[in-house]
Short mmCIF file of N, CA and C in Angstrom, two decimals:
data_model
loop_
_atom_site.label_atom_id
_atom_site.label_comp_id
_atom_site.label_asym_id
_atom_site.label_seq_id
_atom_site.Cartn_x
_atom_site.Cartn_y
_atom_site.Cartn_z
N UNK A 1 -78.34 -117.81 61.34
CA UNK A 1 -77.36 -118.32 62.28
C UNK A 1 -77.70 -117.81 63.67
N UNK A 2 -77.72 -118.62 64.45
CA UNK A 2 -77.97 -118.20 65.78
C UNK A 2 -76.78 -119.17 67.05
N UNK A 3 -76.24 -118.31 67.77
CA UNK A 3 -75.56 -119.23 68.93
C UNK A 3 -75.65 -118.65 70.01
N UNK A 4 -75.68 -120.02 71.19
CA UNK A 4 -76.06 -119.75 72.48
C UNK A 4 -74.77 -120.16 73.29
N UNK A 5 -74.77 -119.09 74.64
CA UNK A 5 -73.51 -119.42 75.70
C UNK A 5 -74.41 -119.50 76.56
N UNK A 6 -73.77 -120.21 78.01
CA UNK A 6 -74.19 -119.65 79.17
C UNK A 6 -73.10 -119.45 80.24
N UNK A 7 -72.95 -118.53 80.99
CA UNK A 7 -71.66 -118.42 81.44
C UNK A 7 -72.21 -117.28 82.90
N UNK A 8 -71.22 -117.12 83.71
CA UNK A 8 -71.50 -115.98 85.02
C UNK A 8 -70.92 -114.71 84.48
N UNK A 9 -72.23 -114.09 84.62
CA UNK A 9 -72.01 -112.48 83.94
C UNK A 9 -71.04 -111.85 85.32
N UNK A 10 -69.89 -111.15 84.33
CA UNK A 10 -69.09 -110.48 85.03
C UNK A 10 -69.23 -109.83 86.53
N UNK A 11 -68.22 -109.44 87.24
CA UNK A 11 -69.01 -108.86 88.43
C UNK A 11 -69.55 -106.93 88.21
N UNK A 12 -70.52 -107.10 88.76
CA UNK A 12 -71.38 -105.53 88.38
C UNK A 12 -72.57 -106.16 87.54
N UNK A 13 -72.41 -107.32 86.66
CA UNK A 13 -73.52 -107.73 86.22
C UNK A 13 -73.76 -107.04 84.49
N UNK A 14 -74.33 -107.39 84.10
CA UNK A 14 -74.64 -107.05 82.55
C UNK A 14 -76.23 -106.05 82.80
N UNK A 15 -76.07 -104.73 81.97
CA UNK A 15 -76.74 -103.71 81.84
C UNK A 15 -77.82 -104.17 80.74
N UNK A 16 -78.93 -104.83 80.42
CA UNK A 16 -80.38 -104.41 80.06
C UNK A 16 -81.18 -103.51 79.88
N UNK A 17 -81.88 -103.11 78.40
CA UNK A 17 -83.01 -102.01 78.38
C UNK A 17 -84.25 -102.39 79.42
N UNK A 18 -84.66 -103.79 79.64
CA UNK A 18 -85.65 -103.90 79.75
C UNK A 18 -85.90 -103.92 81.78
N UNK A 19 -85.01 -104.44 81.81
CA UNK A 19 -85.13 -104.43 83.72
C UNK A 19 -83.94 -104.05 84.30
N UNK A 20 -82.60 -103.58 83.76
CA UNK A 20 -81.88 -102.65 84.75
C UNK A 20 -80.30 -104.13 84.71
N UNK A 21 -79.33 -103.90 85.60
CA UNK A 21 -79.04 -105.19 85.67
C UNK A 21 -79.20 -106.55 85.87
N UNK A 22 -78.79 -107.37 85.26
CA UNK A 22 -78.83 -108.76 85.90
C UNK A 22 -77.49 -109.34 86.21
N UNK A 23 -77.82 -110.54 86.72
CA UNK A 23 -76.07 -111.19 87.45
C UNK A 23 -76.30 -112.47 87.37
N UNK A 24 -75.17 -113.25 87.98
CA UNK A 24 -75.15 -114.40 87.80
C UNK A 24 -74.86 -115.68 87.04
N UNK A 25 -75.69 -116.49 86.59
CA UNK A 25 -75.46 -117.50 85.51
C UNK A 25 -76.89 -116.73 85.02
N UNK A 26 -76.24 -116.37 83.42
CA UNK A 26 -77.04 -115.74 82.00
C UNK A 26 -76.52 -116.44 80.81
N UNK A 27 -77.72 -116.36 79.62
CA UNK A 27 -77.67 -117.21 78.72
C UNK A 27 -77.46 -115.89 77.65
N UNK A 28 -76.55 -115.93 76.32
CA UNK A 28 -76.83 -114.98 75.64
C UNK A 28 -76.31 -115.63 74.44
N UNK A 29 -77.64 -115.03 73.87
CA UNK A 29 -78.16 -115.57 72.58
C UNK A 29 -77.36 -114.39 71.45
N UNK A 30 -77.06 -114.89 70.20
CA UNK A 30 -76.36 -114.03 68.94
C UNK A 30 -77.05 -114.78 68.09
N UNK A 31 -77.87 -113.72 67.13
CA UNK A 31 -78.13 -114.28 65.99
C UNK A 31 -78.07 -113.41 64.43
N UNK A 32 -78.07 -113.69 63.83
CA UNK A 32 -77.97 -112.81 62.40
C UNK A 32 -79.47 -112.74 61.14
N UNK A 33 -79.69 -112.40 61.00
CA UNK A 33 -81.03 -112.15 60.40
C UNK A 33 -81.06 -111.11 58.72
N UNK A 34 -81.01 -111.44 57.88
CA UNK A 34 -80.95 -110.72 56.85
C UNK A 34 -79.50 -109.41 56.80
N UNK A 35 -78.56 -109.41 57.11
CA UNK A 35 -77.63 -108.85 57.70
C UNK A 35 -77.53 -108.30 58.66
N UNK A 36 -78.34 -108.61 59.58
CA UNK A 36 -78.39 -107.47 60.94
C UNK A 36 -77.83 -108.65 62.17
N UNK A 37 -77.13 -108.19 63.38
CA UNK A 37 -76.84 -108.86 63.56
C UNK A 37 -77.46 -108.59 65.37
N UNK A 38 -77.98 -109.19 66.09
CA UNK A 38 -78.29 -109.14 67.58
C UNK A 38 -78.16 -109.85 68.64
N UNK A 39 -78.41 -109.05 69.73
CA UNK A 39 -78.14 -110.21 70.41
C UNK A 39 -78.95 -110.01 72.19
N UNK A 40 -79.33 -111.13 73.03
CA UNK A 40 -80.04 -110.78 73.73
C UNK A 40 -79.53 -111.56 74.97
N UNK A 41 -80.23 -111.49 76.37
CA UNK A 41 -79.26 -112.48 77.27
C UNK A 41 -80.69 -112.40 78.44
N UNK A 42 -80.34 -114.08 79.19
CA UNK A 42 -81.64 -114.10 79.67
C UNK A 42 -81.11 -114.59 81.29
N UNK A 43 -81.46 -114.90 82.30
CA UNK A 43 -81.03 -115.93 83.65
C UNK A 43 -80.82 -117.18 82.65
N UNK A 44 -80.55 -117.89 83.68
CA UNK A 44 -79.79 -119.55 82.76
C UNK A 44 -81.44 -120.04 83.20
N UNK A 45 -82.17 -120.44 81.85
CA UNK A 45 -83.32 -121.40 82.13
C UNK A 45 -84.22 -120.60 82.22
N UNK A 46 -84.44 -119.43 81.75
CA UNK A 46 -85.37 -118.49 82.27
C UNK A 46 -86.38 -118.31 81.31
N UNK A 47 -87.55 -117.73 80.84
CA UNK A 47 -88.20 -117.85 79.23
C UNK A 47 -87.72 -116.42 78.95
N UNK A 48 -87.93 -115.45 79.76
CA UNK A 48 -88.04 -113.89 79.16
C UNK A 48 -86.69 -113.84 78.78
N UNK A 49 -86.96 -113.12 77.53
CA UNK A 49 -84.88 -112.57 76.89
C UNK A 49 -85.07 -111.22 77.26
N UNK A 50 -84.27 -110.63 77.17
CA UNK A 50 -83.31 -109.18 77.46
C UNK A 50 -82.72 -108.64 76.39
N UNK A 51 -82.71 -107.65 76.02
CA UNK A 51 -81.79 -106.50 75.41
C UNK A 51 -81.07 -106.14 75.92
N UNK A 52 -79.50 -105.92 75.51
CA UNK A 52 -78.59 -105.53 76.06
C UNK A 52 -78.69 -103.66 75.93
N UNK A 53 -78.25 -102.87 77.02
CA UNK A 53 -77.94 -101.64 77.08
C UNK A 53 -77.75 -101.11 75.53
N UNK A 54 -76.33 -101.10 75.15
CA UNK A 54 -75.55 -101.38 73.93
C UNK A 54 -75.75 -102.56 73.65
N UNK A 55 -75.40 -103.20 72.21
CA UNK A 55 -75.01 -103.95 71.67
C UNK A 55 -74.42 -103.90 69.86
N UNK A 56 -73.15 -104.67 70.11
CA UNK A 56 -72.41 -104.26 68.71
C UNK A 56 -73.30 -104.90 67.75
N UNK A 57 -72.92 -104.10 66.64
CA UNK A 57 -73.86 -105.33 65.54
C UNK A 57 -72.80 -104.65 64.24
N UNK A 58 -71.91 -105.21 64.50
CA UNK A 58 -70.46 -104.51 63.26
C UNK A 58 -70.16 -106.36 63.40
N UNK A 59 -69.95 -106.92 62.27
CA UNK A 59 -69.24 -108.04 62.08
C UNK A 59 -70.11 -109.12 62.28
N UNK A 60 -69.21 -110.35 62.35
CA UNK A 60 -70.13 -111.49 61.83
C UNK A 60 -70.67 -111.78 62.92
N UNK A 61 -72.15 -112.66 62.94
CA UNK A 61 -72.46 -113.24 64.44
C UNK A 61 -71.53 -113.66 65.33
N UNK A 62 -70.51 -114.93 64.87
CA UNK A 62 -69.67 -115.34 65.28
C UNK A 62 -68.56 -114.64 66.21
N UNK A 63 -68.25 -113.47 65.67
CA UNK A 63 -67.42 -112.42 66.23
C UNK A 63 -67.79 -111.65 67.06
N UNK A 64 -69.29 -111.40 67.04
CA UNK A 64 -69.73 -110.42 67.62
C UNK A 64 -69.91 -111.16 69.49
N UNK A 65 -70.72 -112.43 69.04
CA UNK A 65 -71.04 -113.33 70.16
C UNK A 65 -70.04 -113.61 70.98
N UNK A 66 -68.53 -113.97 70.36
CA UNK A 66 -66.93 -114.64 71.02
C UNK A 66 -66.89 -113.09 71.38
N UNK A 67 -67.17 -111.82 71.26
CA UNK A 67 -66.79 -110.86 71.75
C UNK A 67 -67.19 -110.28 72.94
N UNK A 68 -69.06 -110.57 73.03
CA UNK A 68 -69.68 -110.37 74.21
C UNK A 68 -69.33 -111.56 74.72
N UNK A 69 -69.27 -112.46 74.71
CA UNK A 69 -68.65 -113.57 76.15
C UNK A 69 -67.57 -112.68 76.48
N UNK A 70 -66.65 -112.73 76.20
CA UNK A 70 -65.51 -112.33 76.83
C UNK A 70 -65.51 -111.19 77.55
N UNK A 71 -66.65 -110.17 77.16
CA UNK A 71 -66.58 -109.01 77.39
C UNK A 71 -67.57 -109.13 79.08
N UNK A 72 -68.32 -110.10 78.44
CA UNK A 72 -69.36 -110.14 79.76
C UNK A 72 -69.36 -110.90 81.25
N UNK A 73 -68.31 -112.03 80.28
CA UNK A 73 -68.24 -112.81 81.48
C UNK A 73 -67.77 -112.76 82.56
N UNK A 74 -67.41 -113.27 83.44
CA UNK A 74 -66.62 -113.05 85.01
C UNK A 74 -66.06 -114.55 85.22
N UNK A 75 -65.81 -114.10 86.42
CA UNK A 75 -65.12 -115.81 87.04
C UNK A 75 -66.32 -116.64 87.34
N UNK A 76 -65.58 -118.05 87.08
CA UNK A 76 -66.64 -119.27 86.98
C UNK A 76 -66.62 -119.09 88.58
N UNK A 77 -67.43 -120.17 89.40
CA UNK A 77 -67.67 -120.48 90.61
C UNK A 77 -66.06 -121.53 90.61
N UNK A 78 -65.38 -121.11 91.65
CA UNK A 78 -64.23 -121.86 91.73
C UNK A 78 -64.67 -123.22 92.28
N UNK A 79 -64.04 -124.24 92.83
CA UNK A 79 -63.78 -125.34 92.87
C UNK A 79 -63.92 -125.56 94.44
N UNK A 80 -62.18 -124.72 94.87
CA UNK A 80 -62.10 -124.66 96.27
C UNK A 80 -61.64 -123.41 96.34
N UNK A 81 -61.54 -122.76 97.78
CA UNK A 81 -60.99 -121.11 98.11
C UNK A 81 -59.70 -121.31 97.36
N UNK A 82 -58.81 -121.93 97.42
CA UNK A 82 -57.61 -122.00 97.39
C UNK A 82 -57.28 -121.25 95.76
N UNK A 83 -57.98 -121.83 94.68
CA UNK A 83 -58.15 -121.50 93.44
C UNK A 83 -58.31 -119.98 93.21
N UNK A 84 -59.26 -119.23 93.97
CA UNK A 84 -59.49 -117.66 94.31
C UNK A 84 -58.28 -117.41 94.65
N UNK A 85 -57.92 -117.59 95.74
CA UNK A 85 -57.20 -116.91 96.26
C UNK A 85 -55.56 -116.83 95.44
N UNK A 86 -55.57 -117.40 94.50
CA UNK A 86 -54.31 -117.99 93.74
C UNK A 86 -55.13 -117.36 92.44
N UNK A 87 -55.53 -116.40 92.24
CA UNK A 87 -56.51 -115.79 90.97
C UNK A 87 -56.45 -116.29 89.80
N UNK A 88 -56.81 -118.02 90.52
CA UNK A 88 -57.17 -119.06 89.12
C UNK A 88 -59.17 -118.27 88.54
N UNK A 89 -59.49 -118.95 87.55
CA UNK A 89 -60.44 -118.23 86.85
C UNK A 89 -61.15 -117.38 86.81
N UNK A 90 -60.46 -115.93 87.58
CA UNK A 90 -60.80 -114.88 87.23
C UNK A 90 -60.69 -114.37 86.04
N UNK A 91 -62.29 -113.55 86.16
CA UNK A 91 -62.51 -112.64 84.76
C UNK A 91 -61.65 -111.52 84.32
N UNK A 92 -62.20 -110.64 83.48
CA UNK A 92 -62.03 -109.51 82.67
C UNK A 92 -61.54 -108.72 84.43
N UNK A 93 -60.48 -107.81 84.44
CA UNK A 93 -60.50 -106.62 85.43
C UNK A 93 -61.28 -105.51 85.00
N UNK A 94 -62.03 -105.00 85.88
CA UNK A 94 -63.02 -104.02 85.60
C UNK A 94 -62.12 -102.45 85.46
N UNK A 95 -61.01 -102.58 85.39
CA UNK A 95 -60.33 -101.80 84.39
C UNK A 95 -59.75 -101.80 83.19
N UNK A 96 -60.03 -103.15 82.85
CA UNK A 96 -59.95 -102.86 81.15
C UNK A 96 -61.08 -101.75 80.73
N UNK A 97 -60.22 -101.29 79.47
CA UNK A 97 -61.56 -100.49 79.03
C UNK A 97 -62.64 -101.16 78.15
N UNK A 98 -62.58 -102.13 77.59
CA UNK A 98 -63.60 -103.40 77.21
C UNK A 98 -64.45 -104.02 78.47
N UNK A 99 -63.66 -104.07 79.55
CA UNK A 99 -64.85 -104.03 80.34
C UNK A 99 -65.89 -103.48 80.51
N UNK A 100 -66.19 -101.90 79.88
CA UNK A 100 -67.47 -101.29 80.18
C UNK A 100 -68.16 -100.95 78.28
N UNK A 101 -67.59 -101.81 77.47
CA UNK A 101 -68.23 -101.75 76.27
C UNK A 101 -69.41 -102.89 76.47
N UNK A 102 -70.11 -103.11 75.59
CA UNK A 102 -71.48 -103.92 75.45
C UNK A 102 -72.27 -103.71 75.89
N UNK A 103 -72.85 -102.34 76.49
CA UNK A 103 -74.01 -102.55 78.03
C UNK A 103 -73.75 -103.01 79.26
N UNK A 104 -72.69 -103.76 79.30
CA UNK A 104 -72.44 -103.64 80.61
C UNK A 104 -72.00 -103.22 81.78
N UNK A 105 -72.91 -103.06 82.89
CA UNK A 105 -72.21 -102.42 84.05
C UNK A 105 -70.92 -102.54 84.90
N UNK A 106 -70.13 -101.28 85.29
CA UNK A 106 -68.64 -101.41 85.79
C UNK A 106 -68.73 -101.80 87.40
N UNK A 107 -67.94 -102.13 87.28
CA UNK A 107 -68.11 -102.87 89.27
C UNK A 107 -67.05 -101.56 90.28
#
């Protein structure tokens, strides 16, 4: 089983073993493999994947993946200012404390 998102990594950006943070629009991949479960995240369109800092691997792909979106993501690109400023699709507050689980960096 394998599933793919792509979404704007939170603000502070998502923490990587391999090059430090990244930001932006990222793709992150969950897959499951003989019970193990991983997961990796790349730029949107990019070839090289990434390792996350941390990453959970307790529970099903499914769970694990709906968990890092949420955990990783941030606000979409709004529409118009007006939407911001009215804190339509803002992300996670970087004071939740799930905000700094998965490898990712705190803003």
């Amino acid at each position: 089983m394998s599933r793919t998102s792509t979404f704007t990594a939170r603000p502070g950006g998502v923490a990587t073993r391999e090059v430090g943070t990244i930001t932006g629009r990222i793709e992150l991949e969950t897959s499951e493999r003989d019970g193990q479960v991983s997961s990796r995240v790349r730029y949107e369109g990019a070839d090289e994947w990434y390792h996350l800092t941390e990453e959970p691997t307790i529970g099903s792909a499914e769970a694990v993946h709906e968990a890092l979106v949420g955990v990783l993501s941030g606000p979409e690109q709004s529409s118009t200012p007006d939407e911001a400023a009215h804190g339509e699709g803002q992300g996670r507050d970087a004071a939740d404390p799930a905000a700094g689980s998965f490898g990712g960096a705190r803003s």
